[in-house]
Amino acid sequence: MYARQPDMSTNDARMLQVEMEVLLQGEAAGLVSLLQREQLSVTALKQLDQLTTRNLRSGTSSRVLLVFRSLEILSRRQADLETLISRGLTAKLLGWFEVLRDLLTSDLRRRSTPLLNIAEAFFDYFLLLAGGPLPVSQLSVLLAQLTQFCRDQELHFPLRLEAIRTINSILEALDKNHRHSLRSGRSHDHTLCEMATAVLTAGDYELQASLSEALCRLTPRKERRLRANQWFPCRDISDAFCDIRDKDFELDCRRFLNVLNSSDGDQRVYSFRCLRAFLDVTELIPPQGDQVEQFWVDFNLGSGSVSFFIDEPKVAPPGGRCVACSSSDVLQESVSKCVCVCVCVCVCVCVEGSLWASVNLAREEVTHYSVRHRQNGFRGPEVVLGVQLKTPIMHQGSRGQRVELTFDLERQAAVEEAAGRVFTETLLPQKSHSLVHQPPAQTESQSLQKKEEESEH
């Protein structure tokens, strides 16, 4: 542990900032060496805070990413991580995160690749920070800010999903004592209410499922009945939530969310049993395992997408190539999940030993779609949703731009309504037995105050 250094003179602090600015244009090793030379002093961290905030606002992403690489290197030593935390790093990180969130809600920068890379760096470092000697009070603030982030509907949807996945990864790593201490915190009830509200308003099945997972992790079973009655608008929904068992989470959560979404007056997620799915002529195999009752397809108004899980016998390691989409941008791997961001946002999830890939057909990646019925010699009449993509996706060596999903004929009107609400702003009238729509051009159009954790004495 570094001893606290006496305060620098104004001139010395200015010289330190100049030196730091130069090092931010180089390699992480240089900045690490400087911070170690300064013994991670309050003054050095203050200068780093000012420079990082300025570089975030100016869009100098390479310098911000270098700061995160430097912090990651320093944090590998437990003593250095303890010093960083004790001298106010958490408050500074959350301040930067709030600046990033403001930038990401701008119409012009909502999907900025440099900013998305910075967001990824934040999520990675939050996992590292939460796995260290972080006081419960600071962890509570971190979880609260991540919850607000995933609720913000102005943010690019995959980032909101990654925020709640980060929360679940943090909670999964906590031991029983830390979870108990977290539940005793002053902000705990407010964070739970925010998550429960988000389940009701998310408009996306995967986001709802991840939020439900966090609620279950944060709520002991003996408390769930009382809390569910407060969170959800009717007894059927709260009963379904209380029926979620940890060992059968995927199965029970599907039942819960189907009840919730079908009870919504202004339905924002439609879920239908799918008969078969194809990528061009290649059939996509439904998920396998005990956690699956039906092959479900979700129409998500909140994220503007149609999503479903398929069986995936292989998965790429971090830094490798995703077998579902051929993307090399694999972001994260934990005990249960490997997440990659690509054209159609494919996610590989390991559930009870079975590997599932999530195919997400986002509105902005669809050139057109059709809903029609056809006669199947074996199954009889069925309704077919055809989706033409702008960019090919890959699965098991097959490459294609058209996805076809078939449903029972009795679902035709419901599928037409759901697809119309997801892919267009208003439904066009039905013509004959076929609907073909062109999605419109896409226009992409609170906070916790920063807390000082260190003493200046």
Coordinates of C-alpha atoms in Angstrom, one line a residue:
M1 CA 0.0 0.0 0.0
Y2 CA 1.4 3.4 -1.0
A3 CA 1.7 6.0 1.8
R4 CA -0.3 9.2 1.3
Q5 CA 1.8 11.9 -0.3
P6 CA 1.8 15.5 0.7
D7 CA -0.2 17.8 -1.6
M8 CA 1.7 19.1 -4.7
S9 CA 2.1 22.8 -5.4
T10 CA 0.0 24.2 -8.2
N11 CA 3.0 24.4 -10.5
D12 CA 4.0 20.7 -9.8
A13 CA 0.5 19.6 -10.5
R14 CA 0.4 21.4 -13.7
M15 CA 3.7 19.9 -14.8
L16 CA 2.4 16.4 -13.9
Q17 CA -0.6 17.0 -16.0
V18 CA 1.5 18.0 -19.0
E19 CA 3.6 14.9 -18.6
M20 CA 0.5 12.8 -18.4
E21 CA -0.9 14.4 -21.5
V22 CA 2.2 13.3 -23.4
L23 CA 2.1 9.8 -22.1
L24 CA -1.5 9.4 -23.1
Q25 CA -0.4 9.6 -26.7
G26 CA 1.9 6.6 -26.2
E27 CA 1.6 3.2 -24.6
A28 CA -0.1 2.1 -21.4
A29 CA 3.2 1.1 -19.8
G30 CA 4.3 4.8 -19.8
L31 CA 1.2 6.0 -17.9
V32 CA 1.4 3.0 -15.5
S33 CA 5.0 3.9 -14.7
L34 CA 4.1 7.5 -14.1
L35 CA 1.2 6.6 -11.7
Q36 CA 3.4 4.2 -9.8
R37 CA 6.2 6.8 -9.6
E38 CA 3.6 9.2 -8.1
Q39 CA 2.5 6.3 -5.8
L40 CA -1.1 6.6 -7.0
S41 CA -1.4 9.9 -5.2
V42 CA -4.7 11.8 -4.8
T43 CA -3.2 14.6 -7.0
A44 CA -2.1 12.2 -9.8
L45 CA -5.6 10.6 -9.9
K46 CA -7.2 14.1 -9.9
Q47 CA -5.1 15.0 -12.9
L48 CA -6.0 11.8 -14.6
D49 CA -9.6 12.4 -13.9
Q50 CA -9.5 15.9 -15.5
L51 CA -7.7 14.6 -18.6
T52 CA -10.0 11.6 -19.1
T53 CA -13.1 13.7 -18.8
R54 CA -11.7 16.2 -21.3
N55 CA -10.7 13.5 -23.7
L56 CA -14.2 11.8 -23.4
R57 CA -15.9 15.1 -24.2
S58 CA -13.6 15.8 -27.2
G59 CA -13.9 12.3 -28.6
T60 CA -10.3 11.3 -28.2
S61 CA -11.2 7.7 -27.7
S62 CA -7.7 6.3 -28.1
R63 CA -6.5 8.2 -25.0
V64 CA -9.5 7.1 -23.0
L65 CA -8.9 3.5 -23.9
L66 CA -5.3 3.8 -22.9
V67 CA -6.4 5.0 -19.5
F68 CA -8.5 1.8 -19.1
R69 CA -5.6 -0.4 -20.2
S70 CA -3.4 1.3 -17.6
L71 CA -6.0 0.9 -14.8
E72 CA -6.4 -2.7 -15.7
I73 CA -2.6 -3.3 -15.5
L74 CA -2.4 -1.5 -12.1
S75 CA -5.5 -3.4 -10.8
R76 CA -3.8 -6.8 -11.3
R77 CA -1.9 -6.1 -8.0
Q78 CA -4.4 -6.3 -5.1
A79 CA -2.5 -3.6 -3.2
D80 CA -2.7 -1.1 -6.1
L81 CA -6.4 -1.8 -6.6
E82 CA -7.0 -1.2 -2.9
T83 CA -5.1 2.1 -3.1
L84 CA -7.0 3.2 -6.2
I85 CA -10.3 2.5 -4.6
S86 CA -9.4 4.2 -1.3
R87 CA -8.3 7.3 -3.2
G88 CA -11.6 7.8 -5.0
L89 CA -11.3 5.9 -8.3
T90 CA -14.9 4.6 -8.1
A91 CA -16.4 8.0 -8.0
K92 CA -14.2 9.2 -10.9
L93 CA -15.2 6.1 -13.0
L94 CA -18.9 6.7 -12.4
G95 CA -18.4 10.4 -13.4
W96 CA -16.8 9.3 -16.6
F97 CA -19.5 6.8 -17.2
E98 CA -22.1 9.5 -16.8
V99 CA -20.3 11.7 -19.4
L100 CA -20.2 8.7 -21.8
R101 CA -23.9 8.1 -21.3
D102 CA -24.7 11.7 -22.2
L103 CA -22.6 11.4 -25.3
L104 CA -24.3 8.1 -26.3
T105 CA -27.8 9.7 -26.1
S106 CA -26.9 12.2 -28.8
D107 CA -28.5 11.4 -32.1
L108 CA -25.2 11.8 -34.0
R109 CA -23.1 9.7 -31.7
R110 CA -25.6 7.0 -30.6
R111 CA -23.8 4.3 -32.6
S112 CA -20.3 5.8 -32.7
T113 CA -17.9 2.9 -32.9
P114 CA -15.2 4.7 -30.8
L115 CA -17.8 5.4 -28.0
L116 CA -19.1 1.8 -28.2
N117 CA -15.5 0.6 -27.7
I118 CA -15.2 2.8 -24.7
A119 CA -18.5 1.5 -23.3
E120 CA -17.1 -2.0 -23.6
A121 CA -14.0 -0.9 -21.7
F122 CA -16.2 0.4 -18.9
F123 CA -18.1 -2.9 -18.6
D124 CA -14.9 -4.9 -18.5
Y125 CA -13.3 -2.7 -15.9
F126 CA -16.5 -2.7 -13.8
L127 CA -16.3 -6.5 -13.6
L128 CA -12.7 -6.3 -12.5
L129 CA -13.4 -3.5 -9.9
A130 CA -16.5 -5.3 -8.5
G131 CA -14.4 -8.5 -8.1
G132 CA -11.9 -6.7 -5.9
P133 CA -12.1 -5.1 -2.4
L134 CA -14.8 -2.7 -3.4
P135 CA -16.9 -1.5 -0.4
V136 CA -20.5 -2.5 -0.5
S137 CA -21.6 1.1 -0.5
Q138 CA -19.7 1.8 -3.7
L139 CA -20.9 -1.4 -5.3
S140 CA -24.5 -0.4 -4.6
V141 CA -23.9 2.9 -6.4
L142 CA -22.2 1.1 -9.3
L143 CA -25.2 -1.3 -9.7
A144 CA -27.7 1.6 -9.4
Q145 CA -25.9 3.5 -12.2
L146 CA -25.7 0.4 -14.4
T147 CA -29.5 -0.2 -13.8
Q148 CA -30.2 3.4 -14.9
F149 CA -28.1 2.8 -18.0
C150 CA -30.0 -0.3 -19.0
R151 CA -33.3 1.5 -18.5
D152 CA -32.4 4.5 -20.7
Q153 CA -34.4 4.0 -23.9
E154 CA -32.3 6.6 -25.8
L155 CA -29.2 4.4 -25.7
H156 CA -28.2 1.9 -28.4
F157 CA -30.1 -1.2 -27.4
P158 CA -27.1 -3.7 -27.4
L159 CA -25.4 -1.5 -24.8
R160 CA -28.4 -1.6 -22.5
L161 CA -28.4 -5.4 -22.8
E162 CA -24.7 -5.5 -22.0
A163 CA -25.2 -3.3 -18.9
I164 CA -27.7 -5.8 -17.3
R165 CA -25.5 -8.7 -18.3
T166 CA -22.6 -7.0 -16.5
I167 CA -24.8 -6.6 -13.4
N168 CA -25.6 -10.3 -13.5
S169 CA -21.9 -11.3 -14.0
I170 CA -21.1 -9.1 -10.9
L171 CA -23.8 -10.7 -8.8
E172 CA -22.9 -14.2 -9.9
A173 CA -19.4 -13.7 -8.6
L174 CA -20.5 -12.3 -5.1
D175 CA -20.4 -14.6 -2.2
K176 CA -23.3 -15.1 0.2
N177 CA -22.1 -12.5 2.7
H178 CA -21.5 -9.8 0.1
R179 CA -25.0 -10.4 -1.3
H180 CA -26.5 -10.1 2.2
S181 CA -24.6 -6.8 2.8
L182 CA -25.8 -5.5 -0.6
R183 CA -29.4 -6.2 0.3
S184 CA -29.0 -4.2 3.5
G185 CA -27.9 -1.1 1.6
R186 CA -30.1 2.0 1.6
S187 CA -30.4 2.1 -2.2
H188 CA -31.2 -1.6 -2.6
D189 CA -35.0 -1.3 -2.6
H190 CA -34.9 1.6 -5.1
T191 CA -32.6 -0.4 -7.5
L192 CA -35.0 -3.4 -7.3
C193 CA -38.0 -1.2 -8.1
E194 CA -36.1 0.3 -11.1
M195 CA -35.3 -3.2 -12.4
A196 CA -38.9 -4.4 -12.0
T197 CA -40.2 -1.3 -13.8
A198 CA -37.8 -2.0 -16.6
V199 CA -39.1 -5.6 -16.9
L200 CA -42.5 -4.1 -17.6
T201 CA -41.4 -1.5 -20.0
A202 CA -38.3 -3.0 -21.8
G203 CA -40.1 -4.2 -24.9
D204 CA -37.5 -6.9 -25.5
Y205 CA -37.5 -10.5 -24.3
E206 CA -33.8 -10.9 -23.8
L207 CA -33.6 -7.7 -21.8
Q208 CA -36.6 -8.7 -19.7
A209 CA -35.0 -12.1 -19.0
S210 CA -31.7 -10.6 -17.9
L211 CA -33.5 -8.1 -15.6
S212 CA -35.6 -11.0 -14.2
E213 CA -32.3 -12.9 -13.5
A214 CA -30.9 -9.9 -11.6
L215 CA -34.2 -9.6 -9.6
C216 CA -34.0 -13.3 -8.6
R217 CA -30.3 -13.0 -7.7
L218 CA -31.0 -9.9 -5.5
T219 CA -34.2 -11.2 -3.8
P220 CA -34.2 -14.2 -1.4
R221 CA -37.0 -16.6 -2.2
K222 CA -38.7 -15.9 1.1
E223 CA -39.1 -12.2 0.2
R224 CA -40.2 -12.7 -3.4
R225 CA -44.0 -13.0 -2.8
L226 CA -44.1 -9.7 -0.9
R227 CA -41.9 -7.9 -3.4
A228 CA -43.6 -9.4 -6.5
N229 CA -47.0 -8.1 -5.3
Q230 CA -45.5 -4.6 -5.1
W231 CA -43.7 -4.8 -8.4
F232 CA -46.3 -6.3 -10.8
P233 CA -49.8 -5.2 -11.6
C234 CA -51.8 -8.4 -11.1
R235 CA -51.7 -11.7 -9.2
D236 CA -51.2 -13.9 -12.2
I237 CA -47.9 -12.1 -13.1
S238 CA -46.6 -12.1 -9.5
D239 CA -47.5 -15.8 -9.2
A240 CA -45.5 -16.6 -12.3
F241 CA -42.5 -14.6 -11.0
C242 CA -42.6 -16.5 -7.7
D243 CA -42.7 -19.8 -9.5
I244 CA -39.2 -19.2 -11.1
R245 CA -36.8 -21.8 -9.8
D246 CA -33.1 -21.2 -9.9
K247 CA -32.3 -24.6 -11.4
D248 CA -35.0 -24.2 -14.1
F249 CA -34.5 -20.5 -14.6
E250 CA -34.7 -20.4 -18.5
L251 CA -37.9 -22.5 -18.5
D252 CA -39.7 -20.8 -15.7
C253 CA -38.6 -17.3 -16.8
R254 CA -40.1 -18.0 -20.2
R255 CA -43.4 -18.9 -18.6
F256 CA -43.3 -15.8 -16.4
L257 CA -42.5 -13.4 -19.3
N258 CA -45.1 -15.0 -21.6
V259 CA -47.8 -14.3 -18.9
L260 CA -46.5 -10.8 -18.3
N261 CA -46.3 -9.8 -22.0
S262 CA -49.6 -11.3 -23.0
S263 CA -51.2 -9.3 -20.1
D264 CA -49.8 -6.0 -21.3
G265 CA -52.6 -3.8 -22.6
D266 CA -50.2 -2.1 -25.1
Q267 CA -48.3 -5.3 -25.9
R268 CA -44.6 -4.6 -26.5
V269 CA -43.3 -8.2 -26.9
Y270 CA -45.2 -10.9 -28.9
S271 CA -44.0 -14.5 -28.5
F272 CA -45.2 -17.2 -30.8
R273 CA -44.4 -20.9 -31.1
C274 CA -42.4 -21.5 -34.3
L275 CA -42.7 -24.6 -36.4
R276 CA -39.5 -24.4 -38.4
A277 CA -36.8 -21.8 -39.2
F278 CA -34.5 -21.5 -42.2
L279 CA -31.5 -19.5 -43.2
D280 CA -32.0 -19.6 -47.0
V281 CA -32.3 -23.4 -47.5
T282 CA -30.5 -24.4 -44.3
E283 CA -32.9 -25.4 -41.5
L284 CA -32.0 -23.9 -38.1
I285 CA -32.4 -26.4 -35.3
P286 CA -34.4 -25.3 -32.2
P287 CA -32.7 -25.1 -28.8
Q288 CA -32.0 -28.5 -27.2
G289 CA -32.2 -29.5 -23.5
D290 CA -34.4 -29.7 -20.4
Q291 CA -34.8 -25.9 -20.3
V292 CA -36.9 -25.9 -23.5
E293 CA -40.6 -26.6 -24.0
Q294 CA -41.2 -24.9 -27.3
F295 CA -39.4 -23.2 -30.1
W296 CA -40.2 -19.5 -29.4
V297 CA -39.8 -16.5 -31.6
D298 CA -40.1 -13.1 -29.9
F299 CA -41.2 -9.9 -31.7
N300 CA -39.7 -7.0 -29.7
L301 CA -41.0 -3.5 -30.1
G302 CA -38.6 -2.0 -27.7
S303 CA -35.5 -3.1 -29.6
G304 CA -37.2 -3.2 -33.0
S305 CA -36.2 -6.8 -33.6
V306 CA -37.3 -10.3 -34.1
S307 CA -35.2 -12.8 -32.0
F308 CA -35.1 -16.5 -31.3
F309 CA -32.6 -19.1 -30.0
I310 CA -31.2 -22.0 -32.0
D311 CA -29.0 -24.9 -31.1
E312 CA -25.3 -24.1 -31.5
P313 CA -22.8 -27.0 -31.1
K314 CA -19.8 -24.7 -31.2
V315 CA -18.8 -21.3 -29.8
A316 CA -15.8 -19.0 -30.5
P317 CA -13.4 -18.2 -27.7
P318 CA -12.9 -14.5 -26.8
G319 CA -11.1 -12.8 -29.7
G320 CA -12.1 -15.6 -32.0
R321 CA -14.8 -15.8 -34.7
C322 CA -18.5 -16.2 -33.9
V323 CA -19.8 -19.4 -35.5
A324 CA -23.3 -17.9 -35.7
C325 CA -22.4 -14.7 -37.6
S326 CA -18.7 -15.0 -38.5
S327 CA -17.9 -11.8 -36.6
S328 CA -14.5 -11.6 -34.9
D329 CA -15.8 -9.1 -32.3
V330 CA -16.3 -11.5 -29.4
L331 CA -16.5 -9.2 -26.4
Q332 CA -16.8 -11.3 -23.3
E333 CA -16.8 -14.8 -21.9
S334 CA -17.9 -15.8 -18.4
V335 CA -18.9 -19.2 -16.9
S336 CA -22.2 -19.0 -18.6
K337 CA -22.1 -16.7 -21.6
C338 CA -20.1 -15.7 -24.6
V339 CA -21.3 -12.4 -26.0
C340 CA -20.4 -11.0 -29.4
V341 CA -21.8 -7.9 -31.2
C342 CA -22.3 -8.2 -35.0
V343 CA -24.6 -7.2 -37.7
C344 CA -27.5 -9.2 -36.3
V345 CA -26.3 -9.2 -32.7
C346 CA -25.8 -12.9 -32.2
V347 CA -25.3 -14.2 -28.6
C348 CA -24.1 -17.7 -27.6
V349 CA -25.4 -18.8 -24.2
C350 CA -24.6 -22.0 -22.4
V351 CA -27.7 -23.4 -20.6
E352 CA -27.4 -26.5 -18.5
G353 CA -24.6 -27.9 -20.8
S354 CA -26.5 -27.1 -24.0
L355 CA -25.2 -24.2 -26.2
W356 CA -27.8 -21.8 -27.7
A357 CA -27.2 -19.1 -30.3
S358 CA -29.5 -16.1 -30.3
V359 CA -30.4 -14.8 -33.8
N360 CA -31.6 -11.2 -33.7
L361 CA -33.1 -9.7 -36.8
A362 CA -32.8 -5.9 -36.2
R363 CA -35.1 -3.5 -38.0
E364 CA -32.3 -1.5 -39.4
E365 CA -30.7 -4.6 -41.0
V366 CA -33.9 -5.6 -42.8
T367 CA -34.5 -4.5 -46.4
H368 CA -38.0 -6.0 -46.6
Y369 CA -40.2 -8.7 -45.1
S370 CA -43.3 -10.6 -46.1
V371 CA -46.1 -12.5 -44.3
R372 CA -47.9 -15.2 -46.4
H373 CA -49.6 -18.5 -46.0
R374 CA -48.7 -21.6 -47.9
Q375 CA -49.8 -25.2 -48.1
N376 CA -47.4 -27.8 -46.5
G377 CA -48.1 -31.3 -47.7
F378 CA -47.1 -32.8 -44.4
R379 CA -48.3 -30.2 -41.9
G380 CA -51.2 -28.6 -43.8
P381 CA -51.6 -24.8 -44.1
E382 CA -49.1 -22.6 -42.3
V383 CA -48.1 -18.9 -42.2
V384 CA -44.6 -17.9 -43.2
L385 CA -42.7 -14.8 -42.2
G386 CA -39.8 -14.1 -44.6
V387 CA -37.2 -11.5 -43.7
Q388 CA -34.6 -10.3 -46.2
L389 CA -31.4 -8.9 -44.6
K390 CA -29.0 -6.3 -45.9
T391 CA -25.9 -8.3 -44.8
P392 CA -25.5 -12.1 -45.0
I393 CA -25.2 -14.1 -41.7
M394 CA -23.6 -17.5 -41.3
H395 CA -24.5 -20.6 -39.4
Q396 CA -22.7 -23.9 -39.5
G397 CA -20.9 -23.0 -42.7
S398 CA -24.1 -21.8 -44.4
R399 CA -24.3 -18.2 -45.5
G400 CA -27.6 -16.5 -46.3
Q401 CA -29.5 -13.2 -46.3
R402 CA -33.1 -14.5 -46.0
V403 CA -34.6 -16.0 -42.9
E404 CA -38.0 -17.8 -43.0
L405 CA -40.0 -18.6 -39.9
T406 CA -43.2 -20.7 -40.1
F407 CA -46.1 -20.7 -37.6
D408 CA -49.5 -22.2 -37.3
L409 CA -52.0 -20.7 -39.7
E410 CA -54.2 -19.5 -36.9
R411 CA -51.4 -17.2 -35.9
Q412 CA -51.4 -15.3 -39.2
A413 CA -53.2 -12.2 -38.0
A414 CA -51.1 -12.0 -34.9
V415 CA -47.9 -12.5 -36.8
E416 CA -48.9 -9.8 -39.3
E417 CA -49.6 -7.4 -36.4
A418 CA -46.4 -8.2 -34.6
A419 CA -44.2 -8.0 -37.6
G420 CA -45.8 -4.7 -38.7
R421 CA -45.3 -3.1 -35.3
V422 CA -41.6 -4.3 -35.2
F423 CA -40.5 -3.5 -38.8
T424 CA -42.8 -0.5 -39.7
E425 CA -44.3 2.4 -37.8
T426 CA -47.9 1.5 -39.0
L427 CA -49.5 -1.6 -40.4
L428 CA -50.3 -1.6 -44.1
P429 CA -53.6 -3.2 -45.2
Q430 CA -53.5 -6.9 -46.0
K431 CA -53.5 -7.7 -49.7
S432 CA -54.6 -11.2 -50.7
H433 CA -52.6 -13.7 -48.7
S434 CA -49.4 -11.8 -48.7
L435 CA -48.0 -8.7 -47.1
V436 CA -44.8 -7.2 -48.2
H437 CA -43.4 -4.1 -46.4
Q438 CA -40.4 -1.9 -46.7
P439 CA -39.2 -0.7 -43.3
P440 CA -38.9 3.1 -43.1
A441 CA -35.5 4.8 -43.0
Q442 CA -34.3 4.8 -39.5
T443 CA -33.6 8.2 -37.7
E444 CA -31.6 7.5 -34.6
S445 CA -32.5 10.2 -32.6
Q446 CA -31.3 11.5 -13.0
S447 CA -28.3 10.6 -12.8
L448 CA -26.2 9.8 -9.7
Q449 CA -24.2 12.7 -8.6
K450 CA -20.4 12.2 -8.6
K451 CA -19.3 11.3 -5.1
E452 CA -15.9 12.0 -3.7
E453 CA -14.7 8.9 -1.9
E454 CA -11.3 10.2 -0.7
S455 CA -10.4 12.5 2.2
E456 CA -8.1 15.4 1.4
H457 CA -6.5 15.1 4.8

